[in-house]
XYZ file of C-alpha atoms in Angstrom:
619
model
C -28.759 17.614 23.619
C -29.418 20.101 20.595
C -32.642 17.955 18.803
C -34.227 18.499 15.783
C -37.584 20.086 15.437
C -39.960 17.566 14.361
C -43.578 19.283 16.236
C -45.019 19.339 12.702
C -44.584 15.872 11.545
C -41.694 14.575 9.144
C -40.743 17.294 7.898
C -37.484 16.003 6.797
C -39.711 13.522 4.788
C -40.443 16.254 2.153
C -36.714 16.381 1.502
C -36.888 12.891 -0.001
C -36.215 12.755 -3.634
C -38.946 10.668 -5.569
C -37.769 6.963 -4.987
C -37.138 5.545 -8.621
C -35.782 1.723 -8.301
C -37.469 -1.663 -8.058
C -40.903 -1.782 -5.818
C -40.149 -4.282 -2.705
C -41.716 -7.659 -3.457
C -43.883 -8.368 -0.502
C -41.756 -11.169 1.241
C -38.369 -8.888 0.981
C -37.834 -7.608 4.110
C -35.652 -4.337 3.903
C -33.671 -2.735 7.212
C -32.494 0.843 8.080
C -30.656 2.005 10.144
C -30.329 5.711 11.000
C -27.979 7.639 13.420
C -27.212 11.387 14.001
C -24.344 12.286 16.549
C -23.204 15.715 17.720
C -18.945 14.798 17.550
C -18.238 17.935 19.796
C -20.200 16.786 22.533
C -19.983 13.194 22.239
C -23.990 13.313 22.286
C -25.942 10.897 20.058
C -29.114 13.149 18.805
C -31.263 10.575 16.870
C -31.693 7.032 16.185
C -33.861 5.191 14.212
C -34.252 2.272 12.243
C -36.636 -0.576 10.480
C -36.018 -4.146 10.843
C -38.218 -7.171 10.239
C -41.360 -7.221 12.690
C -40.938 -8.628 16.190
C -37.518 -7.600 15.722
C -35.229 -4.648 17.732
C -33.305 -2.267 15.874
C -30.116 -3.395 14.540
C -27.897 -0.304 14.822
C -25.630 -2.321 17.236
C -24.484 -4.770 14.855
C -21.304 -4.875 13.365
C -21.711 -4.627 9.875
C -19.695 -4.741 6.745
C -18.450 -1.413 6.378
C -17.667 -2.239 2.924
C -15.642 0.927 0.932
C -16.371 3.331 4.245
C -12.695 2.872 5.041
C -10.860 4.168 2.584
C -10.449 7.599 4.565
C -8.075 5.588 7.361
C -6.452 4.178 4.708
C -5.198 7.322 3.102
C -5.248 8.521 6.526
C -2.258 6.444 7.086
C -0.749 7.954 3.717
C -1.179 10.824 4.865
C 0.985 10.451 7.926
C 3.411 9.338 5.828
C 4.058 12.714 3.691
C 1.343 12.209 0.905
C -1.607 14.642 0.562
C -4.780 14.530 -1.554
C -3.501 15.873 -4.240
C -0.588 12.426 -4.415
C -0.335 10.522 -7.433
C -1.765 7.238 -7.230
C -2.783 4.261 -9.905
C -6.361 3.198 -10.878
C -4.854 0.387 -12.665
C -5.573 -3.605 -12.392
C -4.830 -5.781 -9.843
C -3.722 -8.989 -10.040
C -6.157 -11.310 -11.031
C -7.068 -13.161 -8.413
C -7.417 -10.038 -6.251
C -11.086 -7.825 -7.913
C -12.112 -7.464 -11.255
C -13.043 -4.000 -12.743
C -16.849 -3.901 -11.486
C -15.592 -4.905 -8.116
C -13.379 -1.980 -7.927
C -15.122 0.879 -9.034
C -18.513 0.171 -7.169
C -21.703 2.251 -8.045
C -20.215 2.752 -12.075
C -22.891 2.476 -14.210
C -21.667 0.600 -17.216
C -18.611 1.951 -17.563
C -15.673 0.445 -15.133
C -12.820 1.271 -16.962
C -9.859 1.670 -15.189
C -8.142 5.621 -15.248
C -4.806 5.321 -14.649
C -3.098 7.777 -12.860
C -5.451 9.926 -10.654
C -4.803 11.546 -7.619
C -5.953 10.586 -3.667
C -8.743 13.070 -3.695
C -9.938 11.268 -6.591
C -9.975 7.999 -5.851
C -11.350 8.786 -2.370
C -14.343 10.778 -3.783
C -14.960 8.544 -6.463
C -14.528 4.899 -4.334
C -11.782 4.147 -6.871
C -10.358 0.826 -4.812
C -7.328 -0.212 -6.870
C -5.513 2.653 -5.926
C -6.441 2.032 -1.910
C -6.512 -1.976 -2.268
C -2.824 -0.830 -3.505
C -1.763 1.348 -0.431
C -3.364 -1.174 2.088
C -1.292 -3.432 0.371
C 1.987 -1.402 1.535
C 0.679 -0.859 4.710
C -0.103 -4.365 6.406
C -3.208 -5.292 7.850
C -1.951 -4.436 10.870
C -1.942 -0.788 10.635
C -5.540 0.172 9.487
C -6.532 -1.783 12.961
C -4.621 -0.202 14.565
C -5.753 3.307 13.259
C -9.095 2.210 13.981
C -8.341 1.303 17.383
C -7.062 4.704 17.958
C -10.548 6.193 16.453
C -12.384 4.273 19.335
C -13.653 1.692 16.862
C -14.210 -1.808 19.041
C -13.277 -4.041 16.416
C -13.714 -7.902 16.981
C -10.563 -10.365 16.426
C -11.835 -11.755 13.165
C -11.714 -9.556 9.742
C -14.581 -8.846 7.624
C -15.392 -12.475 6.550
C -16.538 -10.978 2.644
C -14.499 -8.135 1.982
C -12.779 -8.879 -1.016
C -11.089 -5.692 -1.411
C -10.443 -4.731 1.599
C -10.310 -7.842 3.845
C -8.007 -6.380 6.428
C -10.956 -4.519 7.465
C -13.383 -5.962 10.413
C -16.961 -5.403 10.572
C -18.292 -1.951 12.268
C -20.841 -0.398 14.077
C -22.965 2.438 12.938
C -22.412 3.892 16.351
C -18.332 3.465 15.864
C -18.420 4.548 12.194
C -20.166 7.938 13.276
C -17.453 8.711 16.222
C -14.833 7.781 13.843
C -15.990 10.020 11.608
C -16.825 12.838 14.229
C -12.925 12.625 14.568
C -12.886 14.355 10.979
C -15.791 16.933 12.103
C -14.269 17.944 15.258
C -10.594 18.816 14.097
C -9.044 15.517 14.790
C -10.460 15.135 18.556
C -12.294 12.018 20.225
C -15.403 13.124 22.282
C -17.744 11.157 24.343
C -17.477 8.891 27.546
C -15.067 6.583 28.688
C -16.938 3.006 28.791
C -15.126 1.587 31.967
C -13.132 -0.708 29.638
C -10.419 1.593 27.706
C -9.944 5.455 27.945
C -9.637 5.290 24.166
C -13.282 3.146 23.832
C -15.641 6.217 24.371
C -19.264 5.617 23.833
C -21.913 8.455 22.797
C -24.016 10.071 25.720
C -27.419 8.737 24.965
C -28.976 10.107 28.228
C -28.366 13.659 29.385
C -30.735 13.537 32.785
C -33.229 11.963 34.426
C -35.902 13.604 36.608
C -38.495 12.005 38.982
C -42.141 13.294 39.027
C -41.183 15.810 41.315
C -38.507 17.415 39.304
C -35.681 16.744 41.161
C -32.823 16.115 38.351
C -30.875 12.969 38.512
C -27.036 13.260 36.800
C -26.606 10.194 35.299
C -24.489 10.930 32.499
C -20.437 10.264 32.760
C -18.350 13.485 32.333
C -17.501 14.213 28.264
C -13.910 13.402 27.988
C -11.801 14.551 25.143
C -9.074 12.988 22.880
C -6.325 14.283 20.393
C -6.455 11.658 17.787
C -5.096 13.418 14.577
C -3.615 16.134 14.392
C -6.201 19.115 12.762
C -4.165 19.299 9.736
C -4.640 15.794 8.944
C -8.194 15.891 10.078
C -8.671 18.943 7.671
C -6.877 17.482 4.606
C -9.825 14.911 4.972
C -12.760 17.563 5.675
C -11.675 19.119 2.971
C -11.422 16.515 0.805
C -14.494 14.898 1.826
C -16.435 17.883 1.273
C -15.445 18.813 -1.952
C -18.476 18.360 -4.853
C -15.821 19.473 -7.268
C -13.730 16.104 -7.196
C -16.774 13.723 -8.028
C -16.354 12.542 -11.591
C -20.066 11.799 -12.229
C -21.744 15.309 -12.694
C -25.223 13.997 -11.131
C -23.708 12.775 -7.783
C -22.009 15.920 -7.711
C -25.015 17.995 -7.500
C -26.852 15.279 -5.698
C -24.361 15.321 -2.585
C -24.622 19.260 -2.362
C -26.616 20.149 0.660
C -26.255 24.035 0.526
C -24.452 23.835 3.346
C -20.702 22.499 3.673
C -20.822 18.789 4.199
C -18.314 15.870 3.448
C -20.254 12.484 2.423
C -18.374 9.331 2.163
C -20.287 6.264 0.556
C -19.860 2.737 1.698
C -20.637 0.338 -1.035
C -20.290 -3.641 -0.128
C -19.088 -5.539 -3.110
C -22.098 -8.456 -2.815
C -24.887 -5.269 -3.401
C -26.925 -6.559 0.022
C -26.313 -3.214 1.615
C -25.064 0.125 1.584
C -23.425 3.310 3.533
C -23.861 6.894 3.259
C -22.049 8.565 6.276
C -21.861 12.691 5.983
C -20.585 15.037 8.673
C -21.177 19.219 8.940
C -19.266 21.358 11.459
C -21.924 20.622 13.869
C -23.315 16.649 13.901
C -22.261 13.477 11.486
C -25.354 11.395 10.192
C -25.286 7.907 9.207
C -27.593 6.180 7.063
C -27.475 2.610 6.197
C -29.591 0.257 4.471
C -29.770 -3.696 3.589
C -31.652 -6.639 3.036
C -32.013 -9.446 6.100
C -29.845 -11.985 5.895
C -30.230 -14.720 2.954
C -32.661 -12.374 1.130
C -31.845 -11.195 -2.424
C -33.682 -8.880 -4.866
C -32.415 -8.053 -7.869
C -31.985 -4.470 -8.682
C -33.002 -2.961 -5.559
C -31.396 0.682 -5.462
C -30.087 0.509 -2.015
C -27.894 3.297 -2.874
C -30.668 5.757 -3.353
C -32.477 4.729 -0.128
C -29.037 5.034 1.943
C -27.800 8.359 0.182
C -32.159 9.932 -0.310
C -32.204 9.413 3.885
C -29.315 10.980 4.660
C -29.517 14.010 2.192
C -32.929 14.450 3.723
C -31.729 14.198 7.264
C -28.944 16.284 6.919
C -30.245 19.239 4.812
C -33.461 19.410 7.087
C -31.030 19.455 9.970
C -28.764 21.968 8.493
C -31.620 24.392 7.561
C -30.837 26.848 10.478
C -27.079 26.217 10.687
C -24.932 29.310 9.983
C -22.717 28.649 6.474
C -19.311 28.825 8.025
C -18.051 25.714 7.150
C -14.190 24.313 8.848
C -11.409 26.686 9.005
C -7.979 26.388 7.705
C -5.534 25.178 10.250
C -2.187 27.712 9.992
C -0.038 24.349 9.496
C -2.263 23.700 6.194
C -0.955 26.058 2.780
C -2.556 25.899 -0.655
C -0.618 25.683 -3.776
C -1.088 25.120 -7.961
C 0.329 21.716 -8.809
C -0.071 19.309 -11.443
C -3.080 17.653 -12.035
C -2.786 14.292 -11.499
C 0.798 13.927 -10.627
C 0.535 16.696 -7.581
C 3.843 18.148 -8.677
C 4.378 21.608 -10.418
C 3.284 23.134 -13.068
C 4.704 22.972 -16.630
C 3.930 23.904 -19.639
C 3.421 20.524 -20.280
C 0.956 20.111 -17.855
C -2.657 19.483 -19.181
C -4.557 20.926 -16.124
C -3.518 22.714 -13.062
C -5.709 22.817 -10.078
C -5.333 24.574 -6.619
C -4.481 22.098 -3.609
C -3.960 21.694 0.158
C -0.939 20.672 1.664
C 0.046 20.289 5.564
C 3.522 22.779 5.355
C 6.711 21.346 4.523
C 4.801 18.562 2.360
C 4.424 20.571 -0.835
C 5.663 19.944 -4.398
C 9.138 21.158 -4.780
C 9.997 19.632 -8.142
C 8.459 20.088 -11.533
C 6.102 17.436 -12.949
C 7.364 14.523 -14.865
C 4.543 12.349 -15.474
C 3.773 14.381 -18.864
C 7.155 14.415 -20.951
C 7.726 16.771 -24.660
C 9.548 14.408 -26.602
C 10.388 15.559 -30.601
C 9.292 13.169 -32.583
C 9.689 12.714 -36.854
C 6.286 12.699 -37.781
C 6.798 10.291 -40.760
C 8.854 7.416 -38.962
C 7.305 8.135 -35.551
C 11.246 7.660 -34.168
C 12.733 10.092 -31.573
C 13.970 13.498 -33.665
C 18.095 13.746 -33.623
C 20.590 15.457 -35.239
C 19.953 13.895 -38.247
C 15.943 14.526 -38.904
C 14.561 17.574 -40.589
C 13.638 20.409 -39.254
C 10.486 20.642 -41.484
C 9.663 16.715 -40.192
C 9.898 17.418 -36.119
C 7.177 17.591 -34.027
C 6.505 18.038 -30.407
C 3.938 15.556 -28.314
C 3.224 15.038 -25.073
C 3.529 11.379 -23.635
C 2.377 10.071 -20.401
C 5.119 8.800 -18.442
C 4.040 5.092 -17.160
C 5.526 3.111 -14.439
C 6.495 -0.465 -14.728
C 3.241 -1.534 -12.904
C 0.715 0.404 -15.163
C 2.386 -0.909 -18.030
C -0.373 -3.517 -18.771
C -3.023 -0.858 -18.118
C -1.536 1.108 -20.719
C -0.874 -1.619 -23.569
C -4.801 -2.693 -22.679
C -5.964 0.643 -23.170
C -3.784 1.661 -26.124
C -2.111 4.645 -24.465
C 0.274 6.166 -26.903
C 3.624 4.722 -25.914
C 6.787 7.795 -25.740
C 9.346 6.026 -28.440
C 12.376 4.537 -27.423
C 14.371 4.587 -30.605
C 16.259 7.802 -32.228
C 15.932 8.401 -36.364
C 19.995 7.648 -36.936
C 19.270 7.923 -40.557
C 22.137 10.377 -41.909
C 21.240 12.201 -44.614
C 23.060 11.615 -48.336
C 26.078 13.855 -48.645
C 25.046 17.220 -49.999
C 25.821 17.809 -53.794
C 27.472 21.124 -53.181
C 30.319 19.190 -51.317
C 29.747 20.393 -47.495
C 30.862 17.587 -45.576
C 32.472 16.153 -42.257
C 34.925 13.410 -42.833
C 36.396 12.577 -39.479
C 34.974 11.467 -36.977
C 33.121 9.016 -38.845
C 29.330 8.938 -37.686
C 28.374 6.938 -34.468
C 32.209 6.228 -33.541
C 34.138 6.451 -30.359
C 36.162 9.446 -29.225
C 38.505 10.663 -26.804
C 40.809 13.668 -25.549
C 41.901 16.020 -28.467
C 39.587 15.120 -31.268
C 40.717 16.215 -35.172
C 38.081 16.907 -37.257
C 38.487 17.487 -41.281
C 35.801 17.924 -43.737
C 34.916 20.274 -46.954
C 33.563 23.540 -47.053
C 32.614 24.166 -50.765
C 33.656 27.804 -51.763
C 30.841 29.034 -54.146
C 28.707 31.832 -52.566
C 31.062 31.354 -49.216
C 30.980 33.558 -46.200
C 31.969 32.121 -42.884
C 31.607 28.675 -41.041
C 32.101 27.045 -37.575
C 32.481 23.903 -35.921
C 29.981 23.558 -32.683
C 28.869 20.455 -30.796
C 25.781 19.871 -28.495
C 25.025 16.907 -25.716
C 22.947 14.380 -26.724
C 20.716 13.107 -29.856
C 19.170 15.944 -30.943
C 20.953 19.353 -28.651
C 18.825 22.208 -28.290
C 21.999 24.295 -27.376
C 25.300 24.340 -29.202
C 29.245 25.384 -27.873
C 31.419 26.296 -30.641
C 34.879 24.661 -31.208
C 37.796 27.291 -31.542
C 37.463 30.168 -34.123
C 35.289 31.002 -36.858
C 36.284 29.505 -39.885
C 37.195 31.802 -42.800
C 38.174 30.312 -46.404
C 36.746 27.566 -47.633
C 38.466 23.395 -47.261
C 38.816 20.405 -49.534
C 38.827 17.653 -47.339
C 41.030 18.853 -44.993
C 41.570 19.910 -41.011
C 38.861 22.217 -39.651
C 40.062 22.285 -36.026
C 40.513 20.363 -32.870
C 37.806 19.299 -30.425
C 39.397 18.950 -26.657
C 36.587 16.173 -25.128
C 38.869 15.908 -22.113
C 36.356 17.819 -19.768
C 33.222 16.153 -20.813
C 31.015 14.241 -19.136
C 30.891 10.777 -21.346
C 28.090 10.368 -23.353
C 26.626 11.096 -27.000
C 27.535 14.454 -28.570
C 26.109 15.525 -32.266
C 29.267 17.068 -34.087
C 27.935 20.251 -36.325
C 29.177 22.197 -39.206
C 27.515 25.104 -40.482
C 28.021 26.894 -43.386
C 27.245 30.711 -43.591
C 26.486 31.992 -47.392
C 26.212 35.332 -48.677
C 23.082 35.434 -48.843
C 22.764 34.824 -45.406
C 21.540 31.407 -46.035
C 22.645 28.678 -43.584
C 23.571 24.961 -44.334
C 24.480 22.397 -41.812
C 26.261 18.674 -41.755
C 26.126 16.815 -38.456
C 26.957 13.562 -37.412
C 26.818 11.377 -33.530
C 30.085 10.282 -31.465
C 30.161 8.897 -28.267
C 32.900 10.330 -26.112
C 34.112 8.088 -23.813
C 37.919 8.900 -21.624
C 37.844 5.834 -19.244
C 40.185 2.925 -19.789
C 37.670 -0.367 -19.726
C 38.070 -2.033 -16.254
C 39.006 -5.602 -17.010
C 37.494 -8.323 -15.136
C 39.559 -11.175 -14.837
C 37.072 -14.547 -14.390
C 39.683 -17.497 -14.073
C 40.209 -17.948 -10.663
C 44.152 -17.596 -10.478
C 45.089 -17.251 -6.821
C 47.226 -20.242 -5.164
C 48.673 -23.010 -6.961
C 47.286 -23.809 -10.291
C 47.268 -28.153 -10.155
C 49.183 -29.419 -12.937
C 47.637 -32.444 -15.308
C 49.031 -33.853 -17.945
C 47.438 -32.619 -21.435
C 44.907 -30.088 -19.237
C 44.160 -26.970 -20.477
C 43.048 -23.726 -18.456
C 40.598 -21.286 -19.313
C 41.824 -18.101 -19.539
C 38.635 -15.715 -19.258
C 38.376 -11.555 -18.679
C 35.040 -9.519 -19.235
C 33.868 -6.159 -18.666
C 31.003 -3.862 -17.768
C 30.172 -2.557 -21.254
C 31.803 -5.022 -23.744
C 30.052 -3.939 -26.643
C 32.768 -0.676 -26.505
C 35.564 -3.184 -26.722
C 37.345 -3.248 -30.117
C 40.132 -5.315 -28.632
C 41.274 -7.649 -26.137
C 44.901 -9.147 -26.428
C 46.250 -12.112 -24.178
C 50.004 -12.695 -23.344
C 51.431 -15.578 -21.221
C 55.285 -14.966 -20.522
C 55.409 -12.555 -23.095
C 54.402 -14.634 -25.995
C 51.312 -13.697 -27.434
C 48.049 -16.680 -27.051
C 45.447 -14.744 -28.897
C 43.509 -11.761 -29.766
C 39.909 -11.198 -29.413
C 37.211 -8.698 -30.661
C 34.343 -9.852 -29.814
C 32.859 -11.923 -26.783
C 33.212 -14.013 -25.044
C 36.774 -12.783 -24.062
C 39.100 -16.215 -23.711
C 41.281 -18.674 -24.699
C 43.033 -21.815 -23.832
C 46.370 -22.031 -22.405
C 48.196 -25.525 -22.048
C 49.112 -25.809 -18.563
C 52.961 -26.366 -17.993
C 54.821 -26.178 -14.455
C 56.084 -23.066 -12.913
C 56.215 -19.648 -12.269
C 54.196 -17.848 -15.126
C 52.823 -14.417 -15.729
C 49.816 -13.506 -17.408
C 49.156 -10.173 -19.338
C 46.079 -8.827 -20.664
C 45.227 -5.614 -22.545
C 42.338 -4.531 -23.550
C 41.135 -1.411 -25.659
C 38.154 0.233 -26.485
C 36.550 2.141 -29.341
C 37.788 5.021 -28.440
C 41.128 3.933 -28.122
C 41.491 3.738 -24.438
C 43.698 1.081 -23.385
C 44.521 -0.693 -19.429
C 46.576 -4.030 -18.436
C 45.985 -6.488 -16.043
C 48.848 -8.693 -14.875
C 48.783 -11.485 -13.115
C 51.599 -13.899 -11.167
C 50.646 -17.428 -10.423
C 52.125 -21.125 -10.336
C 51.365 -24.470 -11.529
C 52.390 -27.635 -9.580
C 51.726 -30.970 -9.264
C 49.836 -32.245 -6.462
């Protein structure tokens, strides 16, 4: 196997940064473990380690592999359509799942939670709400089983303290450095079958023997090769992995550069008694892991610098005579500008816009919509309409929020997009320009008249027009312009027939002579659908006739606030009329054939029946 030079002593050791943290108090017993594997071969290259005295090295021994396995989780996301640049929520859990500390390990001080971020994020930064959230979705079930098919031997039981993530079972350095040699080598397996599975390949630790005499012994199992992923997937996490851009703490960015292209991925264990750093080049993937023994506890030990110090050493001293090049781009794998953090495209709305990777046929197709332009009045704070001035509208951007961050963004204060619309009409103007009918927020259907003043002095022309919705940023005018000037009379006809149903502003504007423009406006909802009436009392069979019984006669309908009237008839004779709900009345039973007739309108003066047959006898 390819091994490193080491003739003139450590030299790796002059790598080390200058070790800062807590000295060791002289009963603490501190382990490391150290592995470096070369994943196209399937060759382990170095191993070493410190353990307590008397003891052997304890790079067999499944560990807690803490936040190392966030890659298969999004791994499995991946497979599933999403890509690193996928919206996802670093929001709360629920409480008895992690608190803040527990789920951004390695923050110093402050753990607030970010809100919408995207997978390359979270997976840099070891955000865990937003994987705890997808392993969640997943099941237990399937981040075994995508171990399993990395040639991890996983034991039956789960990681016993794993609070995050306690799908996950304990690992081997030995497994977590194959696994990740997956990544290196463009989604393939290497190494040798054990005898037990195909798919459980162990490193080649010996290459040959020889006796004194030279003759060569073969010892070593042919390499055998595995497709696990394909090598889009496997890039989208090299690159990823690799990229010192996404970390959101400026000194770990510069920390985890190497000079050489390199993916790191830390492991942090929630209880502090150990810690990962597992980084992989084109050409070998180095693990580096370091703890306390068992039942031993120092406060403040950095076992994060002693992890990440040994392998930055390691790996820079190994990569000092490796060629740049770092992974290609696989032809299935396209890069496009999308929406930082939603992943979507552009808009002008957008706040940042980075460059992404996507495997092809996965990328953004529709515009973003997590950042919405809403005009608001600045004074009342209310959605603009028809009805605010133009000198009081302003446009701000609001972050969209989803039902689940919606205690995220209450805690933090996030400016909420307004629900409500300023329906404030203005007072009539005192030079008389004015819409009479409609009147403001009613009903309206078909051929709609519309009358109103026009006041004469300094006239020139006017027109009726009418936009969709609150506040229309595009108008349609209504028949011809208007040319002489009206007292309270009929300014044309408005044919709704062909509309969608919805609100509508209603405009008149006034052209002067001067060239100066005035304009009225008022709301109506159009609405051309006869109410569907829904009739509750159960009327089918024979009604059972007692003496001095009445029956509830009940009808209601999908939007019964647009109801203006509801009229009951039995056998022609009228039992009552009804505006508002509830919708019934009593009817005192009497024998017979009888016939029931209901009418309803609405606002808009859309009418339907329902009749009903049915008979009351005795029992």
């Amino acid at each position: 196997g390819r091994q490193p030079d080491l003739a003139s002593g450590c030299a790796a050791g002059r790598l080390l940064p200058k070790y800062s943290g807590p000295v060791l108090n002289s009963d603490t017993v501190l382990e490391i473990d150290l592995a470096m594997l070369d994943p196209i071969r399937g060759e382990l290259i170095g191993l070493a380690g410190l353990s307590s005295a008397g003891q052997n090295l304890t790079v067999d021994q499944p560990r807690n592999p803490g936040s190392l396995v966030t890659p298969f989780i999004y791994l499995n996301d991946f497979t599933q359509g999403f890509e690193p640049a996928s919206l996802v929520w670093d929001i709360p859990l629920a409480e008895n799942e992690a608190d803040s500390d527990t789920l951004h390990p390695g923050c110093s001080g402050d753990c607030e939670y970010l809100g919408p971020v995207s997978i390359r994020t979270a997976l840099v930064n070891d955000l865990l709400s937003p994987a705890r959230q997808s392993l969640t979705i997943q099941g237990r079930g399937r981040l075994r089983s995508t171990l399993s098919q990395f040639g991890f031997s996983l034991e039956e039981a789960g990681c016993q303290d794993c609070p995050v993530f306690p799908e996950s079972p304990d690992l081997k350095m030995l497994d977590v450095l194959q696994g990740y040699g997956v990544f290196a080598n463009h989604g393939v397996l290497a190494g040798r079958a054990s005898g037990i599975s195909t798919l459980e390949f162990q490193p080649l630790t010996v290459l040959r023997i020889e006796d004194t005499g030279g003759k060569e012994y073969q010892m070593a199992a042919p390499l055998e090769e595995r497709k696990i992923i394909s090598e889009e997937l496997a890039y989208l996490a090299v690159q990823t992995l690799s990229d010192s851009t996404a970390w959101l703490d400026p000194q770990a960015r510069e920390f985890y550069r190497i000079g050489k292209p390199a993916g790191v991925k830390l492991g942090y264990v929630p209880d502090g008694s150990s810690f990962w750093t597992v980084g992989f080049t084109p050409d070998f993937v180095v693990g580096a892991w370091a703890g306390l023994s068992e039942g031993e506890n120092q406060e403040n030990l950095d076992l994060t610098g002693v992890s990440s110090s040994l392998w930055r050493a390691i790996t820079q001293y190994a990569s000092r005579e490796v060629p740049d090049s770092g992974w290609d781009m696989p032809p299935g794998i396209i890069t496009q500008d999308v929406c930082y953090p939603s992943g979507e495209l552009p808009t002008e709305n957008c706040p940042r816009v980075v460059r992404e990777f996507f495997i092809e046929g996965y990328e953004p197709l529709v515009a973003d919509t997590l950042y919405q332009a809403l005009e608001v009045n600045r004074e009342t704070g209310l959605l603009a309409s028809v009805f605010t001035p133009a000198d009081r509208i302003e446009e701000k951007i609001f972050l969209k929020i989803p039902p689940k961050a919606q205690t995220w963004a209450a805690e933090t204060n996030l400016p909420r997009p307004p629900t409500l619309y300023d329906l404030q009409a203005p007072d009539p103007q005192p030079d008389g320009l004015e819409l009479i009918s409609p009147e403001n927020l009613s009903f309206v259907r078909d051929r709609v008249w519309i009358t109103g003043s026009i006041p004469e002095e300094d006239f020139l022309t006017a027109r009726l027009q009418f936009g969709a919705g609150l506040n229309p940023h595009s108008w349609l005018q209504i028949g011809e312009e208007l040319r002489s000037p009206v007292n309270g009379g009929y300014l044309g006809t408005w044919d709704t027939s062909g509309l969608e149903e919805g609100i509508y502003a209603l405009q008149l504007v006034l052209i002067k002579t001067g060239q100066e423009i005035e304009k009225t406006s008022l709301l109506v909802s159009v609405d051309n659908t006869p109410p569907e009436i829904i009739l509750v009392t159960d009327l089918t069979g024979n009604i059972s006739y007692q003496i001095g019984k009445d029956l509830l006669l009940e009808v209601q309908f999908q939007n019964s606030s647009e109801i203006d009237q509801v009229v009951f008839r039995m056998d022609g004779q009228q039992l009552a009329s009804r505006k508002v709900e509830p919708f019934l009345t009593l009817w005192p039973l009497e024998l017979g054939e009888h016939h029931l007739l209901v009418t309803a309108r609405d606002q808009a003066g859309n009418r339907s029946e329902l009749e009903v047959d049915f008979n009351v006898t005795r029992e």
